Coordinates of C-alpha atoms in Angstrom, one line a residue:
X9 CA 368.7 -88.0 71.3
X10 CA 368.2 -88.4 68.2
X11 CA 366.0 -91.2 66.9
X12 CA 367.7 -94.0 64.7
X13 CA 364.8 -96.8 64.0
X14 CA 360.9 -96.4 65.1
X15 CA 358.8 -99.5 64.6
X16 CA 354.4 -99.1 65.4
X17 CA 353.4 -102.5 65.8
X18 CA 349.7 -103.2 66.1
X19 CA 348.4 -106.1 68.7
X20 CA 344.9 -107.6 69.4
X21 CA 344.6 -109.0 72.8
X22 CA 341.2 -110.7 73.4
X23 CA 339.1 -110.0 76.4
X24 CA 338.3 -112.3 78.6
X25 CA 335.3 -110.9 78.8
X26 CA 333.0 -108.7 76.2
X27 CA 333.1 -105.0 78.4
X28 CA 330.1 -102.9 77.2
X29 CA 329.5 -99.5 77.9
X30 CA 326.3 -96.8 76.8
X31 CA 329.5 -96.4 73.4
X32 CA 329.1 -100.0 72.8
X33 CA 330.5 -103.7 73.5
X34 CA 334.2 -104.6 73.0
X35 CA 335.6 -107.9 72.7
X36 CA 339.1 -107.7 71.8
X37 CA 342.2 -104.5 72.6
X38 CA 343.8 -103.3 69.8
X39 CA 346.3 -101.7 70.7
X40 CA 349.2 -99.4 68.8
X41 CA 352.9 -99.7 70.5
X42 CA 355.9 -97.3 69.8
X43 CA 359.2 -99.0 69.9
X44 CA 361.9 -96.2 69.5
X45 CA 365.3 -97.0 69.0
X46 CA 367.7 -93.9 69.9
X47 CA 371.6 -93.1 68.8
X48 CA 372.4 -95.2 71.3
X49 CA 370.9 -98.6 71.7
X50 CA 368.4 -97.3 74.4
X51 CA 364.7 -98.7 73.7
X52 CA 361.8 -97.1 75.1
X53 CA 358.0 -98.1 74.7
X54 CA 355.0 -95.6 74.5
X55 CA 351.4 -97.5 73.6
X56 CA 349.0 -95.1 71.8
X57 CA 345.3 -95.7 73.5
X58 CA 343.1 -94.8 70.8
X59 CA 340.8 -97.4 69.9
X60 CA 339.2 -99.1 66.4
X61 CA 336.5 -96.7 65.8
X62 CA 335.8 -92.9 66.6
X63 CA 333.5 -93.8 69.6
X64 CA 334.6 -92.4 72.6
X65 CA 337.2 -89.9 70.9
X66 CA 337.7 -87.5 68.3
X67 CA 341.3 -89.7 67.1
X68 CA 340.7 -94.0 66.0
X69 CA 344.0 -96.2 65.4
X70 CA 344.9 -96.3 62.0
X71 CA 344.4 -92.2 62.1
X72 CA 347.0 -92.3 64.8
X73 CA 349.7 -94.1 63.0
X74 CA 348.7 -92.6 60.3
X75 CA 350.0 -89.4 62.6
X76 CA 352.7 -90.3 64.3
X77 CA 354.4 -91.6 60.6
X78 CA 353.8 -88.4 58.6
X79 CA 354.1 -85.7 60.8
X80 CA 355.2 -86.0 64.3
X81 CA 358.0 -88.2 63.6
X82 CA 359.3 -85.5 60.9
X83 CA 358.9 -82.6 63.4
X84 CA 360.8 -84.7 66.0
X85 CA 363.9 -86.5 64.2
X86 CA 364.5 -82.9 62.5
X87 CA 364.9 -81.1 65.3
X88 CA 369.2 -81.3 67.5
X89 CA 368.2 -81.2 70.8
X90 CA 365.6 -83.9 71.3
X91 CA 364.4 -84.1 74.5
X92 CA 360.9 -86.0 76.1
X93 CA 359.8 -82.5 77.4
X94 CA 360.7 -80.6 74.6
X95 CA 358.2 -82.9 72.0
X96 CA 354.7 -81.2 73.2
X97 CA 356.2 -78.3 72.1
X98 CA 357.8 -79.6 68.7
X99 CA 354.6 -81.6 68.2
X100 CA 352.5 -78.6 68.3
X101 CA 352.4 -76.6 65.5
X102 CA 349.9 -80.4 64.8
X103 CA 346.4 -79.7 66.1
X104 CA 344.6 -82.0 68.2
X105 CA 346.1 -86.1 67.6
X106 CA 346.3 -85.8 71.1
X107 CA 346.6 -89.7 71.6
X108 CA 349.3 -90.3 68.9
X109 CA 351.2 -87.7 70.6
X110 CA 350.9 -88.9 74.3
X111 CA 352.4 -92.7 72.7
X112 CA 355.3 -90.4 70.8
X113 CA 356.3 -88.9 73.7
X114 CA 356.0 -92.1 76.1
X115 CA 358.1 -93.4 73.8
X116 CA 360.4 -90.8 74.5
X117 CA 360.3 -90.6 78.5
X118 CA 361.1 -94.5 77.8
X119 CA 364.4 -94.1 76.5
X120 CA 365.1 -90.9 77.8
X121 CA 364.6 -92.2 81.2
X122 CA 366.2 -95.8 80.5
X123 CA 369.3 -94.2 79.7
X124 CA 369.9 -91.9 82.9
X125 CA 368.5 -95.5 85.3
X126 CA 365.0 -93.3 86.9
X127 CA 362.1 -94.8 87.0
X128 CA 359.7 -92.6 85.2
X129 CA 358.0 -93.0 88.8
X130 CA 360.2 -91.1 90.2
X131 CA 360.8 -88.2 87.6
X132 CA 356.8 -87.7 87.6
X133 CA 357.0 -87.2 91.6
X134 CA 355.7 -90.8 93.0
X135 CA 355.6 -91.2 96.8
X136 CA 353.8 -94.8 97.3
X137 CA 355.8 -97.9 96.3
X138 CA 351.9 -99.5 95.1
X139 CA 348.8 -98.1 94.5
X140 CA 345.4 -99.3 95.7
X141 CA 343.1 -99.6 92.8
X142 CA 339.5 -100.0 91.5
X143 CA 337.8 -101.9 88.6
X144 CA 335.6 -100.8 85.7
X145 CA 332.4 -103.1 85.5
X146 CA 330.7 -103.3 82.2
X147 CA 326.8 -103.5 81.2
X148 CA 325.5 -106.2 82.2
X149 CA 322.3 -108.7 80.3
X150 CA 320.5 -109.3 83.8
X151 CA 320.9 -108.0 87.3
X152 CA 322.0 -111.6 88.1
X153 CA 325.5 -111.4 86.1
X154 CA 325.8 -108.2 87.6
X155 CA 326.1 -108.9 91.3
X156 CA 328.0 -112.2 90.2
X157 CA 330.9 -110.5 88.8
X158 CA 330.9 -107.8 91.8
X159 CA 331.1 -110.3 94.6
X160 CA 333.8 -111.8 92.6
X161 CA 336.0 -108.3 92.3
X162 CA 335.1 -108.4 95.8
X163 CA 335.9 -111.2 96.8
X164 CA 339.3 -110.6 94.8
X165 CA 340.0 -107.2 97.0
X166 CA 339.6 -104.5 94.5
X167 CA 339.3 -101.4 96.5
X168 CA 336.6 -99.6 94.2
X169 CA 333.5 -100.1 92.4
X170 CA 332.7 -98.5 89.0
X171 CA 329.5 -99.3 87.3
X172 CA 329.0 -98.5 83.9
X173 CA 325.4 -97.2 83.1
X174 CA 323.3 -96.0 80.7
X175 CA 319.3 -94.9 80.1
X176 CA 317.2 -98.0 82.1
X177 CA 320.5 -99.3 83.1
X178 CA 321.1 -97.2 86.0
X179 CA 319.3 -96.8 89.1
X180 CA 317.9 -100.8 89.6
X181 CA 321.7 -102.3 89.3
X182 CA 323.5 -99.6 91.7
X183 CA 320.1 -100.3 93.7
X184 CA 320.8 -103.8 93.4
X185 CA 325.1 -103.7 94.1
X186 CA 324.4 -101.6 97.1
X187 CA 321.4 -103.5 98.9
X188 CA 323.4 -106.6 98.4
X189 CA 327.5 -106.0 99.0
X190 CA 326.2 -103.0 102.0
X191 CA 327.2 -99.2 102.5
X192 CA 331.0 -99.9 103.1
X193 CA 331.4 -100.8 100.1
X194 CA 333.2 -97.8 97.9
X195 CA 330.8 -97.5 94.8
X196 CA 330.5 -94.9 92.0
X197 CA 329.2 -94.8 88.3
X198 CA 330.5 -93.5 84.5
X199 CA 327.6 -92.3 81.8
X200 CA 330.3 -92.0 79.1
X201 CA 328.6 -89.1 78.2
X202 CA 324.5 -90.9 77.9
X203 CA 322.8 -88.6 79.2
X204 CA 321.0 -85.3 78.1
X205 CA 320.0 -82.6 80.0
X206 CA 316.1 -83.9 80.3
X207 CA 317.8 -86.8 82.7
X208 CA 319.1 -83.9 84.6
X209 CA 316.1 -85.2 87.8
X210 CA 316.0 -88.4 86.8
X211 CA 320.0 -88.4 87.7
X212 CA 319.6 -86.4 90.6
X213 CA 318.0 -90.2 92.1
X214 CA 321.8 -91.0 92.4
X215 CA 322.1 -89.3 95.8
X216 CA 320.1 -92.4 98.0
X217 CA 322.8 -94.4 97.1
X218 CA 325.8 -92.8 98.9
X219 CA 327.8 -92.8 95.6
X220 CA 331.7 -91.3 95.5
X221 CA 331.1 -90.0 92.3
X222 CA 329.9 -89.7 89.6
X223 CA 331.6 -89.3 86.0
X224 CA 330.7 -87.5 82.5
X225 CA 326.9 -87.9 82.4
X226 CA 326.7 -85.3 79.6
X227 CA 328.7 -84.5 76.1
X228 CA 332.0 -83.7 76.3
X229 CA 331.8 -80.0 75.4
X230 CA 328.5 -79.2 77.6
X231 CA 330.5 -77.9 80.3
X232 CA 326.9 -75.5 81.6
X233 CA 324.8 -78.8 82.1
X234 CA 327.1 -80.5 83.8
X235 CA 327.2 -77.1 86.4
X236 CA 323.3 -77.6 86.6
X237 CA 323.6 -80.9 87.4
X238 CA 326.7 -79.8 90.7
X239 CA 324.7 -77.7 91.7
X240 CA 321.6 -80.0 92.1
X241 CA 323.0 -82.7 93.3
X242 CA 325.2 -83.9 96.7
X243 CA 326.9 -87.2 94.4
X244 CA 330.4 -85.2 93.5
X245 CA 330.7 -84.7 89.8
X246 CA 333.7 -85.8 87.7
X247 CA 334.3 -85.3 84.1
X248 CA 336.6 -87.2 82.1
X249 CA 336.5 -87.0 78.3
X250 CA 335.9 -82.8 78.7
X251 CA 339.5 -82.7 80.2
X252 CA 341.9 -83.3 77.2
X253 CA 344.3 -80.9 78.4
X254 CA 345.2 -78.7 81.9
X255 CA 343.2 -75.7 80.7
X256 CA 340.2 -78.1 80.2
X257 CA 340.5 -78.9 83.7
X258 CA 340.9 -74.9 84.6
X259 CA 338.1 -73.8 83.0
X260 CA 335.8 -77.4 84.5
X261 CA 336.3 -76.4 87.8
X262 CA 335.7 -72.7 87.5
X263 CA 333.1 -73.4 85.8
X264 CA 331.4 -75.7 89.3
X265 CA 331.1 -78.6 86.4
X266 CA 333.3 -81.0 88.6
X267 CA 335.1 -81.1 91.7
X268 CA 336.7 -84.8 91.0
X269 CA 338.4 -85.2 87.5
X270 CA 339.6 -88.0 85.8
X271 CA 342.9 -88.1 84.2
X272 CA 343.9 -90.0 81.4
X273 CA 347.5 -89.6 79.8
X274 CA 346.5 -90.6 76.0
X275 CA 343.3 -88.2 76.1
X276 CA 345.4 -85.3 77.6
X277 CA 348.6 -85.5 75.4
X278 CA 350.8 -87.4 77.8
X279 CA 352.1 -88.1 80.8
X280 CA 353.4 -84.7 81.2
X281 CA 350.7 -82.8 80.4
X282 CA 348.3 -85.3 82.6
X283 CA 351.2 -84.3 86.2
X284 CA 350.2 -80.1 85.0
X285 CA 347.1 -81.8 85.7
X286 CA 347.7 -83.3 88.4
X287 CA 349.4 -80.4 90.1
X288 CA 347.2 -77.6 89.4
X289 CA 343.9 -79.9 91.1
X290 CA 346.0 -80.4 94.0
X291 CA 347.7 -76.8 94.4
X292 CA 342.7 -76.5 94.6
X293 CA 342.6 -79.1 96.3
X294 CA 340.8 -81.2 93.8
X295 CA 340.7 -84.7 94.1
X296 CA 342.0 -86.8 90.7
X297 CA 341.9 -89.9 89.7
X298 CA 343.8 -92.8 86.9
X299 CA 341.4 -93.3 84.1
X300 CA 342.2 -96.8 82.6
X301 CA 341.5 -97.1 78.1
X302 CA 342.0 -101.3 78.2
X303 CA 345.8 -101.0 78.3
X304 CA 348.2 -103.8 77.7
X305 CA 351.0 -104.1 80.3
X306 CA 353.3 -101.4 78.4
X307 CA 350.5 -98.7 79.5
X308 CA 349.7 -100.0 82.6
X309 CA 352.9 -99.8 84.1
X310 CA 353.2 -96.2 82.9
X311 CA 349.7 -95.5 84.3
X312 CA 350.7 -96.8 88.1
X313 CA 353.2 -94.9 88.1
X314 CA 351.3 -91.4 87.6
X315 CA 349.2 -92.5 90.3
X316 CA 351.8 -92.8 92.5
X317 CA 351.8 -89.1 92.5
X318 CA 350.3 -87.9 96.4
X319 CA 346.7 -86.1 94.3
X320 CA 345.6 -89.5 93.1
X321 CA 343.8 -89.8 96.3
X322 CA 340.8 -92.0 94.6
X323 CA 341.3 -95.5 93.9
X324 CA 341.9 -95.4 89.7
X325 CA 340.8 -97.9 86.5
X326 CA 344.3 -99.8 86.2
X327 CA 343.3 -103.2 87.5
X328 CA 345.3 -105.8 87.2
X329 CA 346.0 -108.0 84.4
X330 CA 343.8 -111.1 84.0
X331 CA 340.5 -108.4 85.1
X332 CA 341.0 -108.3 81.0
X333 CA 343.3 -110.1 79.5
X334 CA 344.3 -114.1 79.1
X335 CA 348.0 -113.1 77.9
X336 CA 349.5 -109.9 78.2
X337 CA 352.7 -108.8 76.2
X338 CA 354.1 -108.4 79.1
X339 CA 354.5 -109.9 82.7
X340 CA 351.3 -109.3 84.4
X341 CA 350.1 -107.4 87.5
X342 CA 348.3 -108.9 89.9
X343 CA 346.6 -107.9 92.9
X344 CA 348.1 -107.7 96.4
X345 CA 345.6 -106.4 98.7
X346 CA 343.8 -104.3 97.0
X347 CA 346.7 -102.8 95.5
X348 CA 349.5 -102.8 92.5
X349 CA 353.1 -102.4 92.7
X350 CA 354.4 -99.4 91.0
X351 CA 357.3 -100.5 88.4
X352 CA 360.7 -99.0 89.8
X353 CA 363.2 -100.1 87.6
X354 CA 364.3 -97.7 84.6
X355 CA 361.7 -95.8 82.4
X356 CA 358.1 -97.5 82.4
X357 CA 359.9 -100.2 84.1
X358 CA 358.9 -103.2 81.9
X359 CA 358.8 -104.0 79.0
X360 CA 357.2 -106.5 76.2
X361 CA 358.2 -110.5 76.2
X362 CA 359.3 -111.9 73.0
X363 CA 356.7 -114.1 73.0
X364 CA 353.7 -112.5 74.5
X365 CA 354.9 -109.7 71.8
X366 CA 354.6 -112.6 69.2
X367 CA 351.5 -114.0 70.3
X368 CA 349.1 -110.9 69.7
X369 CA 351.0 -109.2 66.5
X370 CA 349.2 -107.9 63.5
X371 CA 351.2 -106.2 61.9
X372 CA 355.3 -104.4 62.6
X373 CA 355.7 -101.3 60.5
X374 CA 359.1 -99.8 60.2
X375 CA 358.9 -96.3 59.4
X376 CA 361.6 -94.8 57.5
X377 CA 362.9 -91.9 59.4
X378 CA 365.2 -88.9 57.4

């Protein structure tokens, strides 16, 4: 495969409602899209999940654009045997920048598989035509607002509720949701690294609520405290920000820092590395689920393909398009009985519609090649 042209599109999509976590508040999603055309006229699309500022991770959107332009595309276009499978090795001399690399790999996979007439789901090894999905509920201004939101999501049919928590917003909202909706609701919490080692005893109180898991309570590099919590709490500990590669997953599992892994393709460097994490966790009997980064329909489609693999036994944070956007840049994904359909067309199975992309477009940068 030879890359003939690349365009980097920045898009901005207002959120249906502000989304607050322990990291901050988002009112819109700004995303970087990679449009890659090959010498045989096939177009592939990728999405970079880096946020505008380096709060969730060290990467940020404008930095990812610069890395793709200046460092990643030159090494890829210089290789006469370029393929999606070789991309990670070719980009290896560029340290880090996994979200930028994942976006480029996704575009290469999309183009390569479209040319071959194979879906990403089939290529990765999917075993389902649809997957159960959950919804992530942000930190609210009041318990009444939280209960109203959760009631709406359960009414829509979501298979699992995840509550964002932070010190001062944890035991009380979790108790309110559990008491209101009962023990049958699959409920989990996500701290986004908001706690410290002094909070171990406090977090153990979450055992009272029969949670599916507690996600990433401590700093990404603090596996020791996660392991201490895991040894003292009945609720399973899940890692998110700590897992940036298959090697990280092995290390965390060996140290007893978690018993469940959240797999985000952008965070780990791409869908092929995400599949490696799935494979090793499946071999070890460790459940995995697919996390979300407020992706547009492009990233949502690819995440559904990944979540259809056999080891993804817990509902992911993929959600219907309407959960976040009034209007997406692709045809919307619609919840059907608590599930979303996995795209079956070639590549990621979806592409931006012209009107949707135009409505969200902020800038387009045509990258000069060679």
